[in-house]
Coordinates of C-alpha atoms and ligand atoms in Angstrom, one line a residue:
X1 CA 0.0 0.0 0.0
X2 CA 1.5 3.6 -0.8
X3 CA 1.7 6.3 1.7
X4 CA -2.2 7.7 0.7
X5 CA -3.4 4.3 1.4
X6 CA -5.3 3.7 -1.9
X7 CA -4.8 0.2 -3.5
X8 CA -5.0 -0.6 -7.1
X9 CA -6.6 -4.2 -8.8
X10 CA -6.9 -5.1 -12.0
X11 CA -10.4 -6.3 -12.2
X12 CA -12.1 -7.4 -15.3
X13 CA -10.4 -7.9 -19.0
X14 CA -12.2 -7.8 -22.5
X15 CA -11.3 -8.1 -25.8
X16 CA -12.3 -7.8 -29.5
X17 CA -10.8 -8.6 -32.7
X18 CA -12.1 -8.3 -36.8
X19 CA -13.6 -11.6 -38.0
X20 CA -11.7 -11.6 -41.0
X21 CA -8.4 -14.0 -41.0
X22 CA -5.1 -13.3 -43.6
X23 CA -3.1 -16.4 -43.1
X24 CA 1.0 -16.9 -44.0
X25 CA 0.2 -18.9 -47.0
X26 CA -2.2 -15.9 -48.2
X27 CA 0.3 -13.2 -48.0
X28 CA 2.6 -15.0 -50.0
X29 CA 0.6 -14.2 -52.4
X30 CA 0.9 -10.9 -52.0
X31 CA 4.6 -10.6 -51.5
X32 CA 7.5 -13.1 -51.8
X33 CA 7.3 -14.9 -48.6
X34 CA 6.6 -18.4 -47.4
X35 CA 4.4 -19.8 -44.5
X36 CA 7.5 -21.4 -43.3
X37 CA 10.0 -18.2 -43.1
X38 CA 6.9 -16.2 -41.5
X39 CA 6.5 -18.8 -39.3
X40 CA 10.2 -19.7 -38.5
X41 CA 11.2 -16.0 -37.9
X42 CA 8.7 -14.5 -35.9
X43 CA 6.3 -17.5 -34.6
X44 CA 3.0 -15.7 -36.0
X45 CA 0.6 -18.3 -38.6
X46 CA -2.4 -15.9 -39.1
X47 CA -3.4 -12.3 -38.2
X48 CA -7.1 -10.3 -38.5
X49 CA -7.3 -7.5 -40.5
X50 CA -10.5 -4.6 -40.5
X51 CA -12.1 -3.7 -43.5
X52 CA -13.5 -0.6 -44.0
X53 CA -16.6 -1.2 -42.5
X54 CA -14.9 -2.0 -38.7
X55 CA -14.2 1.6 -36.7
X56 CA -11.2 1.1 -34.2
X57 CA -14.3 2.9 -31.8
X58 CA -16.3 -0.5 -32.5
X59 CA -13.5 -3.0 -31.5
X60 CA -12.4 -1.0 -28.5
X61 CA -15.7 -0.4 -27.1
X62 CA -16.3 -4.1 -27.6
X63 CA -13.1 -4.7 -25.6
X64 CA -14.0 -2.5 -22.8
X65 CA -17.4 -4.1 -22.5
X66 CA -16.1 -7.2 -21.8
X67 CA -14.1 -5.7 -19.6
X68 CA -16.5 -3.6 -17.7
X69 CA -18.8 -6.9 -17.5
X70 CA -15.7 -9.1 -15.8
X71 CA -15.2 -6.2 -13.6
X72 CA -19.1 -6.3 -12.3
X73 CA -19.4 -2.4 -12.8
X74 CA -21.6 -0.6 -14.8
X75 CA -20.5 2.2 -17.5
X76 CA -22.1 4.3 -15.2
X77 CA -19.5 3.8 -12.6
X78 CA -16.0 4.8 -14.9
X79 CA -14.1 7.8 -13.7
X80 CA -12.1 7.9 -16.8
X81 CA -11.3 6.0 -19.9
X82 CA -7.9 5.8 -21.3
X83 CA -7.0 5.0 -25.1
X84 CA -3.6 4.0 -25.9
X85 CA -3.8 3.9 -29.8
X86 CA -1.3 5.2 -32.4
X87 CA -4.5 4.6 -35.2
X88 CA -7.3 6.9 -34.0
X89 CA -10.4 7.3 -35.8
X90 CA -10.0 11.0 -35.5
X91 CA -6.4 12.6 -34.8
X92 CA -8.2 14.8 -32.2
X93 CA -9.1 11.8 -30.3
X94 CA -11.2 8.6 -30.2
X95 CA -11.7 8.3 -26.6
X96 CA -15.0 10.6 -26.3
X97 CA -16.7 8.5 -29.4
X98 CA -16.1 5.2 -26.9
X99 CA -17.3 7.2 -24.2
X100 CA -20.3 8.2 -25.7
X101 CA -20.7 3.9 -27.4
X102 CA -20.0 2.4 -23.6
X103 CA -22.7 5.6 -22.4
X104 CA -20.3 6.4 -19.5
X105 CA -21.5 9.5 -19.1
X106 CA -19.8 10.4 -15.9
X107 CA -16.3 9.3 -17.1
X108 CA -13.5 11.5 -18.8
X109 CA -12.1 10.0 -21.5
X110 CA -8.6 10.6 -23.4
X111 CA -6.0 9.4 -25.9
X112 CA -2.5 8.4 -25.2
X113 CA -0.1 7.5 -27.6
X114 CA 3.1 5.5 -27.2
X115 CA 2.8 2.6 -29.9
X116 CA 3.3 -0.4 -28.8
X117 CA 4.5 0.3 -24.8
X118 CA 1.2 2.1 -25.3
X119 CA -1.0 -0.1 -22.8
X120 CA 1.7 -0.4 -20.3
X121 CA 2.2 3.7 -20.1
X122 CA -1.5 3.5 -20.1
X123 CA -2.0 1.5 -17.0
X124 CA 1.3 3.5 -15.3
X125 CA -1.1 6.9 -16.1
X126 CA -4.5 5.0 -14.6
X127 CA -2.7 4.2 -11.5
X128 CA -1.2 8.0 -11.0
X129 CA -5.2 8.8 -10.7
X130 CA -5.8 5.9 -8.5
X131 CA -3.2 6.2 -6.2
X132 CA -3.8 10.0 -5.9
X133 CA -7.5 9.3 -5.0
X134 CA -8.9 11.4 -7.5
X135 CA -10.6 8.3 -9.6
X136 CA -11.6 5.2 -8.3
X137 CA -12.6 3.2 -11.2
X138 CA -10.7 3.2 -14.7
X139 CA -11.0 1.5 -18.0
X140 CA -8.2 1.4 -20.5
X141 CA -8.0 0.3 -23.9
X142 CA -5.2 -0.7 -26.0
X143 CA -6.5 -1.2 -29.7
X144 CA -5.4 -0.5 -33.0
X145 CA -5.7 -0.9 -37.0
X146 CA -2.7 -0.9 -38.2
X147 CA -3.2 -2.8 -41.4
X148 CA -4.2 0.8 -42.6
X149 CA -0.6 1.8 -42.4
X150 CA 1.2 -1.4 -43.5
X151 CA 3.1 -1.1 -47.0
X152 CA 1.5 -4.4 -47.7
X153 CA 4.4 -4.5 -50.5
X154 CA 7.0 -4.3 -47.4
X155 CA 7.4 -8.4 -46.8
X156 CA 10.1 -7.1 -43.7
X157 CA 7.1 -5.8 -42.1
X158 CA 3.6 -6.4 -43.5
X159 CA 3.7 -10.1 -42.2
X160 CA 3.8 -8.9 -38.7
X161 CA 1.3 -6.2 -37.7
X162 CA -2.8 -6.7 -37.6
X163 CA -6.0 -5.6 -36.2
X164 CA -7.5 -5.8 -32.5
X165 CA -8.3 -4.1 -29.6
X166 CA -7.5 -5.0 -25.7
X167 CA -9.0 -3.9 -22.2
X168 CA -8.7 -3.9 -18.4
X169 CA -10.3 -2.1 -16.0
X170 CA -8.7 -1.0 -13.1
X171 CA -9.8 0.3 -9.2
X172 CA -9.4 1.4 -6.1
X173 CA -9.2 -1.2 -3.4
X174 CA -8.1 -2.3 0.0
X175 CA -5.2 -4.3 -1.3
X176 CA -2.3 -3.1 -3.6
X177 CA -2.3 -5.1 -6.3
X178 CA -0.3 -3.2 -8.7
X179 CA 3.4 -3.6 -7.3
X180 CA 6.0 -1.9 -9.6
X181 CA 6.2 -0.1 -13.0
X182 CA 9.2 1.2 -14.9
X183 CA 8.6 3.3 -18.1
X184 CA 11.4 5.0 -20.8
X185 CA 12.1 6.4 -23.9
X186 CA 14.5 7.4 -26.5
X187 CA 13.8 9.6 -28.9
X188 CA 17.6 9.6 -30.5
X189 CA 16.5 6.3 -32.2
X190 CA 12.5 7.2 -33.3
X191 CA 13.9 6.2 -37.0
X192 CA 14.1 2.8 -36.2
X193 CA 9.7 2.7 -36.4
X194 CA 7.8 5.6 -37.8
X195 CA 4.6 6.3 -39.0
X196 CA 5.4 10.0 -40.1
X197 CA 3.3 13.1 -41.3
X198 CA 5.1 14.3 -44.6
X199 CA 4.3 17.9 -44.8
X200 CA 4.1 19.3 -48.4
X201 CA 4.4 23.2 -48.9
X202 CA 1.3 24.3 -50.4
X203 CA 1.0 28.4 -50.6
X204 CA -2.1 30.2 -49.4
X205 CA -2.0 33.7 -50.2
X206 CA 1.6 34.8 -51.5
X207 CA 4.6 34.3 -49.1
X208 CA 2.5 31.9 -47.1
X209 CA 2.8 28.5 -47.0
X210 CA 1.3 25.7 -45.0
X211 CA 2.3 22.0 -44.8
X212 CA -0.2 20.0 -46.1
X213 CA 0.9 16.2 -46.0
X214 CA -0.2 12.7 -45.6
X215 CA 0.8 10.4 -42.7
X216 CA 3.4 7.7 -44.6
X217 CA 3.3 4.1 -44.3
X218 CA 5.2 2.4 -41.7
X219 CA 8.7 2.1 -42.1
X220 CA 10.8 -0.3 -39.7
X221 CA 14.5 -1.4 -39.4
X222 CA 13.2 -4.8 -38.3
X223 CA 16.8 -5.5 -37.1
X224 CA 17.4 -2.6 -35.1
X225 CA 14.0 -3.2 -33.2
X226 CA 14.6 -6.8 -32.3
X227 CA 18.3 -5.6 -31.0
X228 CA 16.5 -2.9 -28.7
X229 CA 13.9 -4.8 -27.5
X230 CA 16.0 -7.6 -26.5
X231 CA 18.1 -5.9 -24.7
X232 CA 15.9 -3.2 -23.2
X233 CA 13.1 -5.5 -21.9
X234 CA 14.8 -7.2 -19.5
X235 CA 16.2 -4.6 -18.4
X236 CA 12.9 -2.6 -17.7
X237 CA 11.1 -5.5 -16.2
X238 CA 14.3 -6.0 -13.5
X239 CA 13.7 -2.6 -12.6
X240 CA 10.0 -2.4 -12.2
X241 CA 11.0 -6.2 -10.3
X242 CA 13.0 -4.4 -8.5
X243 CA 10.2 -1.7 -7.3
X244 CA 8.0 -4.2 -6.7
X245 CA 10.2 -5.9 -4.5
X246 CA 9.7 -9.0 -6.5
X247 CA 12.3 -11.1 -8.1
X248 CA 11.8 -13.1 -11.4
X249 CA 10.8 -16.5 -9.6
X250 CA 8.1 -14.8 -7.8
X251 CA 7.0 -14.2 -11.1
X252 CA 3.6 -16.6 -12.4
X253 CA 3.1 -15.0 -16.2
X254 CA 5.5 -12.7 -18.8
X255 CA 3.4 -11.1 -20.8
X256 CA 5.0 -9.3 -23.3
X257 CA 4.3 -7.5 -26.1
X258 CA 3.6 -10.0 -28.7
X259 CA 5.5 -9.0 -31.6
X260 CA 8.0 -11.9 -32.5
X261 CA 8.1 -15.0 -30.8
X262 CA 11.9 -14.8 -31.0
X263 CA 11.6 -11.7 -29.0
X264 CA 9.3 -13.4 -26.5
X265 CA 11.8 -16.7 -26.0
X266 CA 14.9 -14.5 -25.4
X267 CA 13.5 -11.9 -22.9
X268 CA 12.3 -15.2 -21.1
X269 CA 15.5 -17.0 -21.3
X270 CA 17.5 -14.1 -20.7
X271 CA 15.7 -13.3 -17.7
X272 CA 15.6 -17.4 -16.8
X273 CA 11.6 -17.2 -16.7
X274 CA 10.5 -20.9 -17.8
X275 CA 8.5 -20.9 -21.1
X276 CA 5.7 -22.5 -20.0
X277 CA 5.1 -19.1 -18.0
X278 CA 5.3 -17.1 -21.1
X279 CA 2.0 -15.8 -22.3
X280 CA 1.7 -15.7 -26.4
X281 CA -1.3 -15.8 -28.9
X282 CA 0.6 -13.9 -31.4
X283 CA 0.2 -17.3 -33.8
X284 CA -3.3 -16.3 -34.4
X285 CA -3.4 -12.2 -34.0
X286 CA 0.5 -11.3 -35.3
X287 CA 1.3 -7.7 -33.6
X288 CA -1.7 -5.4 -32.9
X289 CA 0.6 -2.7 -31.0
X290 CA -1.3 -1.7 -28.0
X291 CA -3.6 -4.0 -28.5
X292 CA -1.6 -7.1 -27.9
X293 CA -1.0 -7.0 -23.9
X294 CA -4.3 -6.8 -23.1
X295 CA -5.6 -9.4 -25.6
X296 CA -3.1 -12.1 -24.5
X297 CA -4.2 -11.5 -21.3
X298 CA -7.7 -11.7 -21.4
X299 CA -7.3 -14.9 -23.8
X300 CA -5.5 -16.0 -21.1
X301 CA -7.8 -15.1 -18.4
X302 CA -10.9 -16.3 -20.5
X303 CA -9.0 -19.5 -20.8
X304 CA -8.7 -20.2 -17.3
X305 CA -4.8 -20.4 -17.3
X306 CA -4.5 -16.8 -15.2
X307 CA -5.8 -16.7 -12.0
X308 CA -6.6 -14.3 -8.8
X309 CA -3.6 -13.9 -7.4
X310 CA -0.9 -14.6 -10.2
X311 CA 1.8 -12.1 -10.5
X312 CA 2.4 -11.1 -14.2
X313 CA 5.2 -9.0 -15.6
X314 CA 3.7 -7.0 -18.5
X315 CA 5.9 -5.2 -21.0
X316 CA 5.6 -3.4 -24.2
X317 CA 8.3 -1.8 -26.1
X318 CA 8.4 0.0 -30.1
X319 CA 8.1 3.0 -31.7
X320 CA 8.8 6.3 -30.1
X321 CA 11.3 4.6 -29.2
X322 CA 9.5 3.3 -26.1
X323 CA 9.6 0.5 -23.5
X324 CA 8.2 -0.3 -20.3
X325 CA 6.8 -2.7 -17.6
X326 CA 4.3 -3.1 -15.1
X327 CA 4.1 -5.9 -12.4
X328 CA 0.6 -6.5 -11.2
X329 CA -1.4 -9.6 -9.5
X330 CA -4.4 -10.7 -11.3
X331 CA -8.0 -9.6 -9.8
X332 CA -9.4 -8.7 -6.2
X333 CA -8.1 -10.8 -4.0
X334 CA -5.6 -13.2 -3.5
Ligands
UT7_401 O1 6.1 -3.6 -32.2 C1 7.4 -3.6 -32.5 C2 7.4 -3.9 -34.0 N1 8.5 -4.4 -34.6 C3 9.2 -5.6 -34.2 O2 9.0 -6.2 -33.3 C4 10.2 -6.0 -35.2 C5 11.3 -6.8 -34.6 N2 12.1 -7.4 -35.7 C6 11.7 -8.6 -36.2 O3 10.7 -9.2 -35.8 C7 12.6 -9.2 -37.2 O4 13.7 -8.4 -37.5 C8 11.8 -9.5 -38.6 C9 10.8 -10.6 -38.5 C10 11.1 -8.2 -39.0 C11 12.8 -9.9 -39.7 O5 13.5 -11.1 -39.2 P1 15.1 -11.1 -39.3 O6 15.5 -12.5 -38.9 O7 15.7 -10.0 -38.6 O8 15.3 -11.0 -40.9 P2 16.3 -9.9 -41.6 O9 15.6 -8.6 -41.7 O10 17.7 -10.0 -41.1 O11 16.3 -10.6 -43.1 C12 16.9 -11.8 -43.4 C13 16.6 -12.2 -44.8 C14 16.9 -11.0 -45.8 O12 17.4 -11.5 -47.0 P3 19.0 -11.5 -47.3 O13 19.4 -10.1 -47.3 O14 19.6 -12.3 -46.2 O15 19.0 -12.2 -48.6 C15 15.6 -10.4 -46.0 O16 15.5 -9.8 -47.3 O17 15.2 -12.5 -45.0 C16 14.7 -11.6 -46.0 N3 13.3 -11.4 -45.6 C17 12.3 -12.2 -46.0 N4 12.3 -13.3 -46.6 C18 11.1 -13.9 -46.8 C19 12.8 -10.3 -44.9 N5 11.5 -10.4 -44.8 C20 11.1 -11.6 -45.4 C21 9.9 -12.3 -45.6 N6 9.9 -13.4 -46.3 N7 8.7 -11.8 -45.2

């Protein structure tokens, strides 16, 4: 418990995903892949993609349904809503449109950006407000779209990324169950993953010009981002270990970003956590940024293999660049 005496649980999980399936073998159509290098180099078989009928609104407000309905609260009761998304429906924010779907009338509601780490930072923010007193009950969402970004004629990075959206809501309660974060960035190295507004001069009146641009595809040094992230992980989930006052075998689940299964199987071994406790679904969903945390875990929940009481070490790391970690036991009470 901190020093104002408010406790934090993580309460109820949702998720939501498009119905529509691309598998390995069906991109290789596209581009020149093979089932067997998609599979062999980054563990994912299939991913969901959105057409244009599917808002990212829709699938996170699905997700935080399910969530709110795990939790046993009603919309009603949410003080705030956090969406970590870098693919909003409107750049000025999606938040409010989920707000007004869930009819949470009494809840602020806000984007957050930071890619991939974006659910992590997410849940970091929604415990500031807990901790401070100032919100007792909080839903975030992770979700994004990102096949509307992917060069689909990019084979280093279409096969990875996909569709989904995530969810947990979070409370106040007598018991701390949210132990130890650790957050970072680097900026020097935002290169490595961009999704970048190219400005184009285009003159209004004589002498005055404005940028008018489109956001450009993703572009990734696939390389460089697997280097990072395997070093930086571990490192970010010792720390927020080490705030918790945890160590790695106290640990139950890793739950990790799911963007390579490489990625997953070296943070694990290089932090000596056992495989069986590492959490992945990426086979089926690929990498759906901020989505993916919170749709592991709620797969995971659904399935019965995370219970009250397990401690997870949650991380996300990518563009920005940024990385962190949160370690948190599962529901109420232990
Ligand atoms: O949310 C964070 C998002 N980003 C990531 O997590 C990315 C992290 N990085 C990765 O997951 C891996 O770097 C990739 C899966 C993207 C690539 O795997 P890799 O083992 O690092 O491959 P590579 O880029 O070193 O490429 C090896 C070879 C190259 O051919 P040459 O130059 O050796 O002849 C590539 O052209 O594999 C080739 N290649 C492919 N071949 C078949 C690259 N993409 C493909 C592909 N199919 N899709």
């Amino acid at each position: 418990m901190n020093q104002l005496g408010v406790g934090i649980a993580i309460t109820g999980s949702g998720s939501a995903t498009p119905d529509v399936s691309l598998d390995n073998h069906q991109l290789s159509l596209m581009v020149e892949t093979s089932d067997e290098w998609i599979k062999s180099r980054t563990g994912i078989q299939a991913r969901r993609l959105a057409d244009a009928q599917v808002s990212l609104t829709q699938l996170a407000a699905r997700a935080g349904k399910n969530a709110i309905a795990m939790a046993g609260i009603t919309p009603q009761d949410l003080d705030l809503i956090i969406l970590a998304t870098s693919t909003p429906d409107d750049l000025f924010g999606t938040a409010g449109q989920i707000q007004a779907s869930l009819g949470a009338t009494q809840a602020v509601a806000f984007d957050l950006t930071a890619a991939c780490s974006g659910f992590v930072f997410a849940m970091v923010t929604a415990a500031q407000f807990i901790r401070t007193g100032t919100y007792k009950n909080v839903l975030l969402i992770g979700a994004d779209i990102l096949s509307r970004w992917v060069n689909w004629q990019d084979r280093g990075s279409c096969i990875l990324f996909a569709d989904g959206a995530g969810a947990v809501v979070m409370q106040a309660n007598e018991c701390d169950r949210f132990l130890g974060f650790s957050i970072r960035s680097d900026g020097t190295q935002y290169k490595y993953l961009q999704l970048a507004y190219v400005p184009q001069n285009q003159e209004l009146v004589k002498g005055i010009e404005v940028g008018k641009g489109n956001f450009q595809p993703i572009v990734m040094n696939g390389k460089e981002i697997y280097r990072f992230a395997v070093q930086k992980v571990p490192e970010v989930i010792e720390k927020a270990l080490f705030h918790a006052n945890l160590t790695t075998e106290d640990i139950d689940w890793l739950l990790l970003h799911q963007a390579n299964q490489r990625i997953l199987d070296a943070v694990a071994e290089r932090l000596k956590i056992n495989s069986a406790k590492v959490i992945s679904n990426l086979a089926n969903y690929g990498n759906t940024s901020a989505a993916s945390i919170p749709l592991a875990l709620d797969e995971a929940v659904r399935q019965g293999k995370v219970k009250a009481g397990d401690a997870i070490a949650a991380a996300g790391f990518g563009a920005g660049l940024t990385w962190g970690a949160t370690i948190f036991r599962w529901g109420r009470q232990s």
